[in-house]
mmCIF file of C-alpha atoms in Angstrom:
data_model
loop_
_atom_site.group_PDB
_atom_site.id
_atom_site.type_symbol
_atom_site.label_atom_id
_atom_site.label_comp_id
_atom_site.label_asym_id
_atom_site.label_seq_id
_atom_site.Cartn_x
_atom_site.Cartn_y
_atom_site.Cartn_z
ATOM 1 C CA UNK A 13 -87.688 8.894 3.108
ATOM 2 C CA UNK A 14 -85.039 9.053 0.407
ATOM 3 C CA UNK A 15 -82.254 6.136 0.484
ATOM 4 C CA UNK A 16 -78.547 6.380 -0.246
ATOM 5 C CA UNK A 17 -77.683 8.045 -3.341
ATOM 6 C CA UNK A 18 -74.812 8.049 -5.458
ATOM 7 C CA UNK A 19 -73.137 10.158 -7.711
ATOM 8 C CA UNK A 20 -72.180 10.170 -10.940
ATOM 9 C CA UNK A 21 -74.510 7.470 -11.891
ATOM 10 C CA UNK A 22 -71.872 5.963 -14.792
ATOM 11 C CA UNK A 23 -68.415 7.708 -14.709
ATOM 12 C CA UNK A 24 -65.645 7.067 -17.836
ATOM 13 C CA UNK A 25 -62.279 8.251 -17.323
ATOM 14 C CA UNK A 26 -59.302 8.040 -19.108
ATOM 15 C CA UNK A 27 -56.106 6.394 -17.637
ATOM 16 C CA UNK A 28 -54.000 8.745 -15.371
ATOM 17 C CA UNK A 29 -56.978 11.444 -14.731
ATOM 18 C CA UNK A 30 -58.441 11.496 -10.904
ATOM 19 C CA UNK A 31 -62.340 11.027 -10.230
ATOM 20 C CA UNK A 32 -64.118 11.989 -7.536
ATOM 21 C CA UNK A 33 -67.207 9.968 -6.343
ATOM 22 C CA UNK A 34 -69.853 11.511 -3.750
ATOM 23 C CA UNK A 35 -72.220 9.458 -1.777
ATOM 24 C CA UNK A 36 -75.369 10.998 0.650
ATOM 25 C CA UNK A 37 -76.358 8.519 3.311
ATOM 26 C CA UNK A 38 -79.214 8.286 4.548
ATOM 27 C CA UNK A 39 -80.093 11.501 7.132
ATOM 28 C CA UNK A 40 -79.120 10.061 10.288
ATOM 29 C CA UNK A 41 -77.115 7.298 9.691
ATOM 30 C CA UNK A 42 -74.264 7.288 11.473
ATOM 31 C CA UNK A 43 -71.993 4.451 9.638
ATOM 32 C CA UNK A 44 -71.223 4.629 6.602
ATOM 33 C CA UNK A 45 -69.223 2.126 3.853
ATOM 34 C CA UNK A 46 -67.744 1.940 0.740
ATOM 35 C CA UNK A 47 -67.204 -1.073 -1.525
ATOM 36 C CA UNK A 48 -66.577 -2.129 -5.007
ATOM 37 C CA UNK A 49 -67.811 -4.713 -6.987
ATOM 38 C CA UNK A 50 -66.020 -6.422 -10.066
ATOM 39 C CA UNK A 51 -67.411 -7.973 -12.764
ATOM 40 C CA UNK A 52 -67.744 -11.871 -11.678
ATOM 41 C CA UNK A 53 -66.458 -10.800 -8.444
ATOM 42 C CA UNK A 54 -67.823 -10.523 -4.688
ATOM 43 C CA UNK A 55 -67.860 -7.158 -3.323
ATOM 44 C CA UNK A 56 -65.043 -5.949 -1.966
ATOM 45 C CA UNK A 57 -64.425 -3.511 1.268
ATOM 46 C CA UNK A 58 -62.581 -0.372 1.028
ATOM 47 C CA UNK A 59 -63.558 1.592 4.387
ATOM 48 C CA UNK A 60 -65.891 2.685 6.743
ATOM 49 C CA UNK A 61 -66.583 5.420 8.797
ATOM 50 C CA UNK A 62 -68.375 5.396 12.676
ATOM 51 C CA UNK A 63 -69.457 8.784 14.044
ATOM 52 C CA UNK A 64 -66.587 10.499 14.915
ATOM 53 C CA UNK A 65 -64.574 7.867 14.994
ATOM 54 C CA UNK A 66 -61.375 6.941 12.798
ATOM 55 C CA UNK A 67 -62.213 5.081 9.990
ATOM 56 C CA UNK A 68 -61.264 1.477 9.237
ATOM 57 C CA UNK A 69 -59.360 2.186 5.892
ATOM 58 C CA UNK A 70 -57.932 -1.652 5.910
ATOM 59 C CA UNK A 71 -59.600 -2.131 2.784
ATOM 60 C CA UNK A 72 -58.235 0.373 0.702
ATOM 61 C CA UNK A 73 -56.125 -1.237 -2.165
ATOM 62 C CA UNK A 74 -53.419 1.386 -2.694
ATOM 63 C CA UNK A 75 -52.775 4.841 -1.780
ATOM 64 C CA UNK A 76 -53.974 6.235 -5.254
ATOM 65 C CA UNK A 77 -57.602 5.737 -2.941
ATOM 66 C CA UNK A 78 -58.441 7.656 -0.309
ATOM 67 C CA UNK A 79 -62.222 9.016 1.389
ATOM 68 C CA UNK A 80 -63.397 11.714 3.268
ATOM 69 C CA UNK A 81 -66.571 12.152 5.902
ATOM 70 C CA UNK A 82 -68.027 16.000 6.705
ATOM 71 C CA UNK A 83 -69.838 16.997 9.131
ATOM 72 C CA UNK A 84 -70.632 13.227 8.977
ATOM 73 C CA UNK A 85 -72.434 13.081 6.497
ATOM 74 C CA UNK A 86 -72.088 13.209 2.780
ATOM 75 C CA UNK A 87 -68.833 11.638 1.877
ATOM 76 C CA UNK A 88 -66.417 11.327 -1.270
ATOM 77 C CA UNK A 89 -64.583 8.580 -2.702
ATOM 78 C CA UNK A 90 -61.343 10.091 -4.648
ATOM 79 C CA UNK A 91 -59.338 7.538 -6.991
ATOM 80 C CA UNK A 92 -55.959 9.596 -8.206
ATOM 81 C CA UNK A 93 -54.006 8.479 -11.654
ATOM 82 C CA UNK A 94 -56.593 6.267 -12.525
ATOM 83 C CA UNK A 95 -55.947 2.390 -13.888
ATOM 84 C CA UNK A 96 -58.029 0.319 -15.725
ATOM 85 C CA UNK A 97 -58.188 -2.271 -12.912
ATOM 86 C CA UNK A 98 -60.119 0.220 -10.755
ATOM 87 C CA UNK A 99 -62.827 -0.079 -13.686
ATOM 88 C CA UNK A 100 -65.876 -1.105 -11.132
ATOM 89 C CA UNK A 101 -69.071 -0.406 -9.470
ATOM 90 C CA UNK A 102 -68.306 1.936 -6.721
ATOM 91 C CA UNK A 103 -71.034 1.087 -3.867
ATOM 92 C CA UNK A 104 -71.596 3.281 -0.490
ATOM 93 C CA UNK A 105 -74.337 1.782 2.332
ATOM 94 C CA UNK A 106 -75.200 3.835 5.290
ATOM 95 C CA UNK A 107 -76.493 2.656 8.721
ATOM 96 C CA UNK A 108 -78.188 3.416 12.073
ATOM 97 C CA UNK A 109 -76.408 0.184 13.349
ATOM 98 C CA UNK A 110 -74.098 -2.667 12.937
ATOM 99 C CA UNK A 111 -74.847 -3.865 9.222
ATOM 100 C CA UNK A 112 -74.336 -1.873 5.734
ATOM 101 C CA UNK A 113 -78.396 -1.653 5.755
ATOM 102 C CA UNK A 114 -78.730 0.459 3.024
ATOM 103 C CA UNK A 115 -76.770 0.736 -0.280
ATOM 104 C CA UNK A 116 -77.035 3.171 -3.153
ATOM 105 C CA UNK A 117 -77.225 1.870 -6.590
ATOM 106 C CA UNK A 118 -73.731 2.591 -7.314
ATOM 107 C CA UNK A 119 -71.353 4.729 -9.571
ATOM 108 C CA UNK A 120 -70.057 2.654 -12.240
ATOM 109 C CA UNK A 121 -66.486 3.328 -13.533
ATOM 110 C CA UNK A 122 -65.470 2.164 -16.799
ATOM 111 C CA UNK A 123 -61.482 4.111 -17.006
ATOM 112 C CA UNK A 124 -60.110 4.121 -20.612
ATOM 113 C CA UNK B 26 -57.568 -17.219 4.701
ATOM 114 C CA UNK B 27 -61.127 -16.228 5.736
ATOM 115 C CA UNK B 28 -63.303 -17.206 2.864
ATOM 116 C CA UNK B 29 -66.801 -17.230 2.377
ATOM 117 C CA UNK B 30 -68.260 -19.675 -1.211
ATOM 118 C CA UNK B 31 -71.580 -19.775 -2.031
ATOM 119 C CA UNK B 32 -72.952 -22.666 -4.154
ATOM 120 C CA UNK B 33 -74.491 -22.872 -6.732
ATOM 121 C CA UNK B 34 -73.651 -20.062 -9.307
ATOM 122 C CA UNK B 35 -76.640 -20.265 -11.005
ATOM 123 C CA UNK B 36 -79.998 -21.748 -10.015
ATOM 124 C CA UNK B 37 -83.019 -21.957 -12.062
ATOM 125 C CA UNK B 38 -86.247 -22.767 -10.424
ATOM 126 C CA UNK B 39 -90.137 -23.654 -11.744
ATOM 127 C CA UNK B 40 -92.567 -21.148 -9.844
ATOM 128 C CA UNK B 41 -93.117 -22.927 -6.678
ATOM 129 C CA UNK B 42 -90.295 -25.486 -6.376
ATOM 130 C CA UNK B 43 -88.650 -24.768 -3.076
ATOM 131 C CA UNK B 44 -84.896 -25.217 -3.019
ATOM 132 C CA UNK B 45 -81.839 -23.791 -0.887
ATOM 133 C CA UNK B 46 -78.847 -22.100 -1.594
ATOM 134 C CA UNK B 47 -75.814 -22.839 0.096
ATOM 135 C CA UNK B 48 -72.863 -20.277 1.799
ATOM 136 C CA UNK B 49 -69.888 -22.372 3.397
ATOM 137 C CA UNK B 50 -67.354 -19.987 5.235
ATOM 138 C CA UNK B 51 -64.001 -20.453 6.666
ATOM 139 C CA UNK B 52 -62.753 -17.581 9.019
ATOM 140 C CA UNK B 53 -61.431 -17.219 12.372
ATOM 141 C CA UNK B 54 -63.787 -15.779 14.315
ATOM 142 C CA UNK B 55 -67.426 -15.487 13.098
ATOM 143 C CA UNK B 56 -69.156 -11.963 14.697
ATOM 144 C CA UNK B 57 -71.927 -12.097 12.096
ATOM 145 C CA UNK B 58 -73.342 -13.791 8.571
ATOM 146 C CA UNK B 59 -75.755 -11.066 6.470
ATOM 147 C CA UNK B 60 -77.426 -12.144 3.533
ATOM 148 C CA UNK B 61 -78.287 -9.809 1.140
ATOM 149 C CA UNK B 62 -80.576 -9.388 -2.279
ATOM 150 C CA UNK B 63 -79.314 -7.865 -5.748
ATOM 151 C CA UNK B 64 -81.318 -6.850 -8.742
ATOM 152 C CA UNK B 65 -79.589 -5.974 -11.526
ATOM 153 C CA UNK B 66 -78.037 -2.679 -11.765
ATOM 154 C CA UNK B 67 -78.976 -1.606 -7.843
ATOM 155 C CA UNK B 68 -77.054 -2.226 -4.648
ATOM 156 C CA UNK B 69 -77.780 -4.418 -2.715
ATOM 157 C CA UNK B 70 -80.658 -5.201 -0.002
ATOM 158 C CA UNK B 71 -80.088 -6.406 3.389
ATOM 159 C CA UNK B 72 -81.995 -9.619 4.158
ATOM 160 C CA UNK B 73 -80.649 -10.996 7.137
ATOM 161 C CA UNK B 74 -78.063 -11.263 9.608
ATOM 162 C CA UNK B 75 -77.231 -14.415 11.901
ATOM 163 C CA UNK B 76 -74.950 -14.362 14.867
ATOM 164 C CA UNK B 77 -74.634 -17.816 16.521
ATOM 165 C CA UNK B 78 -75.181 -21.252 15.196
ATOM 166 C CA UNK B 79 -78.634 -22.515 15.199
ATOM 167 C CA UNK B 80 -80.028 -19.295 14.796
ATOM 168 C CA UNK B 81 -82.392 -18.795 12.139
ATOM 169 C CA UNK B 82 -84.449 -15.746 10.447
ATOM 170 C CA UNK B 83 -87.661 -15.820 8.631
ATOM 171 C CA UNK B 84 -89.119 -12.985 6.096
ATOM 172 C CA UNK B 85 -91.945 -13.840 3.590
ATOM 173 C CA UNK B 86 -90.836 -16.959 1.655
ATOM 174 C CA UNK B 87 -87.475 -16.968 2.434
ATOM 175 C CA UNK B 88 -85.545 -18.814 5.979
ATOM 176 C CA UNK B 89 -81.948 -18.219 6.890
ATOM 177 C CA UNK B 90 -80.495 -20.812 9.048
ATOM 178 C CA UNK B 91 -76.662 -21.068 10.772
ATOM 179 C CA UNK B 92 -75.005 -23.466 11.719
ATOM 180 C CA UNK B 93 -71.293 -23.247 12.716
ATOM 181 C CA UNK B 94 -69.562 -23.680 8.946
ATOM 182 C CA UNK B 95 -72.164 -22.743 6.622
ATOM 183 C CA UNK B 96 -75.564 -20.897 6.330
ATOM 184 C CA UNK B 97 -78.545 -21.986 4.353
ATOM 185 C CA UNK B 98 -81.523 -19.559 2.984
ATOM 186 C CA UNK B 99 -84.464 -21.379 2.388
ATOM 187 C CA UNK B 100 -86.751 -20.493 -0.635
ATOM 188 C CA UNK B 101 -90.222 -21.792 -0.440
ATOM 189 C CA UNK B 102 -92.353 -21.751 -3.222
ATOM 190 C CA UNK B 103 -90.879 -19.099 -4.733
ATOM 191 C CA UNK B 104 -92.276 -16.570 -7.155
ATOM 192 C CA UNK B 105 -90.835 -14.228 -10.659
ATOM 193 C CA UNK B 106 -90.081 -11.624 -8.530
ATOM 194 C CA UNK B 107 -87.664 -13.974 -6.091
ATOM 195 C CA UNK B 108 -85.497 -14.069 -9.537
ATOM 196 C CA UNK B 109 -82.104 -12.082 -8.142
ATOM 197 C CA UNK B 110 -78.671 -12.547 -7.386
ATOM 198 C CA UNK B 111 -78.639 -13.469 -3.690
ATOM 199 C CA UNK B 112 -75.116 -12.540 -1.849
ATOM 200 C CA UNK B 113 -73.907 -14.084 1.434
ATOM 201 C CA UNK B 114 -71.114 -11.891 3.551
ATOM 202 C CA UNK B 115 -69.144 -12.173 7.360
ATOM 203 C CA UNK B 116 -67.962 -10.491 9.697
ATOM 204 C CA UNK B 117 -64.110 -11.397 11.166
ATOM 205 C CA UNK B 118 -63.003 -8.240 12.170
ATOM 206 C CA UNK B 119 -63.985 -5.996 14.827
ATOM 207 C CA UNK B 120 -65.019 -3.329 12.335
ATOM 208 C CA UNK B 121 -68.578 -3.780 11.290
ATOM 209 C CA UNK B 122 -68.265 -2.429 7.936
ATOM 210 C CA UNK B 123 -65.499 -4.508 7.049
ATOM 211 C CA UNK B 124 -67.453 -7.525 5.502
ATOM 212 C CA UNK B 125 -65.746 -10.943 3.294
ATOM 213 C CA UNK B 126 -68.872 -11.084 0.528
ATOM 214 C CA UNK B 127 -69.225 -14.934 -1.267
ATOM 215 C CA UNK B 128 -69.608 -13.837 -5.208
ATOM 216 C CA UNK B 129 -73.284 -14.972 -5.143
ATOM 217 C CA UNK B 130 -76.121 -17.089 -6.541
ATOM 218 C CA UNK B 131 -78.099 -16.013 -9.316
ATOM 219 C CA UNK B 132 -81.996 -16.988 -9.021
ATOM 220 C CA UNK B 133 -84.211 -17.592 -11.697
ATOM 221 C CA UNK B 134 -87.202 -17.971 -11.507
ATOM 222 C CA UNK B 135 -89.785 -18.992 -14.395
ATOM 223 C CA UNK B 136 -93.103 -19.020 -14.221
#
């Protein structure tokens, strides 16, 4: 079946604008993660969402950041008054179970 | 600090010449060790998870052992398409999803 997909692909943004980024799990999958990965860095949580659950938002680095879940499924990723450091790949993973089993390929965010 | 390093950076390996890569972690509380598979430009691919030293995982060429400060993952006689950036993560927290990632080693392998 199809994996997790991300969208946009590639994103550029200038400084100050919001973005919105949208990620479909995998049908069924009821966990789902976000992360970001830097250039020369490790990835990096930002939060995850269990069911019906409240999310675990401990990784969110400001409160420009914020995520939504419906109907628990697709979810969006929305960064407001965009900075340069948030310049990144944007990663969501879904599961059926304890691990991030399944990652999309990303939305890459270059903010100018 | 919970930390998780993986050594080396880089490794470059002849086709066949079986090696390991290293991930040394310091946290409080170990619920889980993944490892994980990137290829350039895609996210990445679960591998393997360990829960309790002396544990260990096989898949194809590849072994994943545990023990109680660091986990290994064994290459043996690797092939080209083993070349990829191989990423080591734990789990502290009670949250599943929220995962400390080592920045990686990058595989090469030449034919």
């Amino acid at each position: 079946g199809a994996g997790v997909s991300q969208s946009p692909s590639n994103k550029v943004t200038e400084k100050g604008k919001d973005v919105e980024l949208r990620c479909d799990p995998i049908s069924g999958h009821t966990a789902l993660y976000w992360y970001r990965q830097s250039l020369g860095q490790g990835l990096e949580f930002l939060i995850y969402f269990q069911g019906n659950s409240a999310p675990d938002k401990s990784g969110l680095p400001s409160d420009r950041f914020s995520a939504e879940r419906t109907g628990g499924s697709v979810s969006t990723l929305t960064i407001q008054r965009t900075q340069q450091e948030d310049s990144a790949v944007y990663l969501c993973a879904s599961s059926s179970s304890g691990e991030p089993g399944a990652f999309g390929s990303g939305t890459r965010l270059t903010v100018v | 600090e919970d930390q998780v390093t993986q050594s080396p950076e880089a490794l470059r390996l002849q086709e066949g010449e079986s090696s390991s890569l290293n991930c040394s972690y310091t946290v409080s509380g170990l619920r889980g060790l993944f490892w994980y598979r990137q290829d350039p430009g895609k996210g990445p691919e679960f591998l393997f998870t360990l829960y309790s030293a002396g544990e260990e995982k096989e898949k194809e060429r590849l072994k994943a052992t545990l023990t109680k400060k660091e986990s290994f993952l064994h290459i043996t006689a690797p092939k080209p398409e083993d070349s990829a950036t191989y990423l080591c993560a734990v789990q502290v927290g009670r949250s599943q999803g929220n995962l400390i990632f080592g920045k990686g080693t990058k595989l090469s392998v030449k034919p």
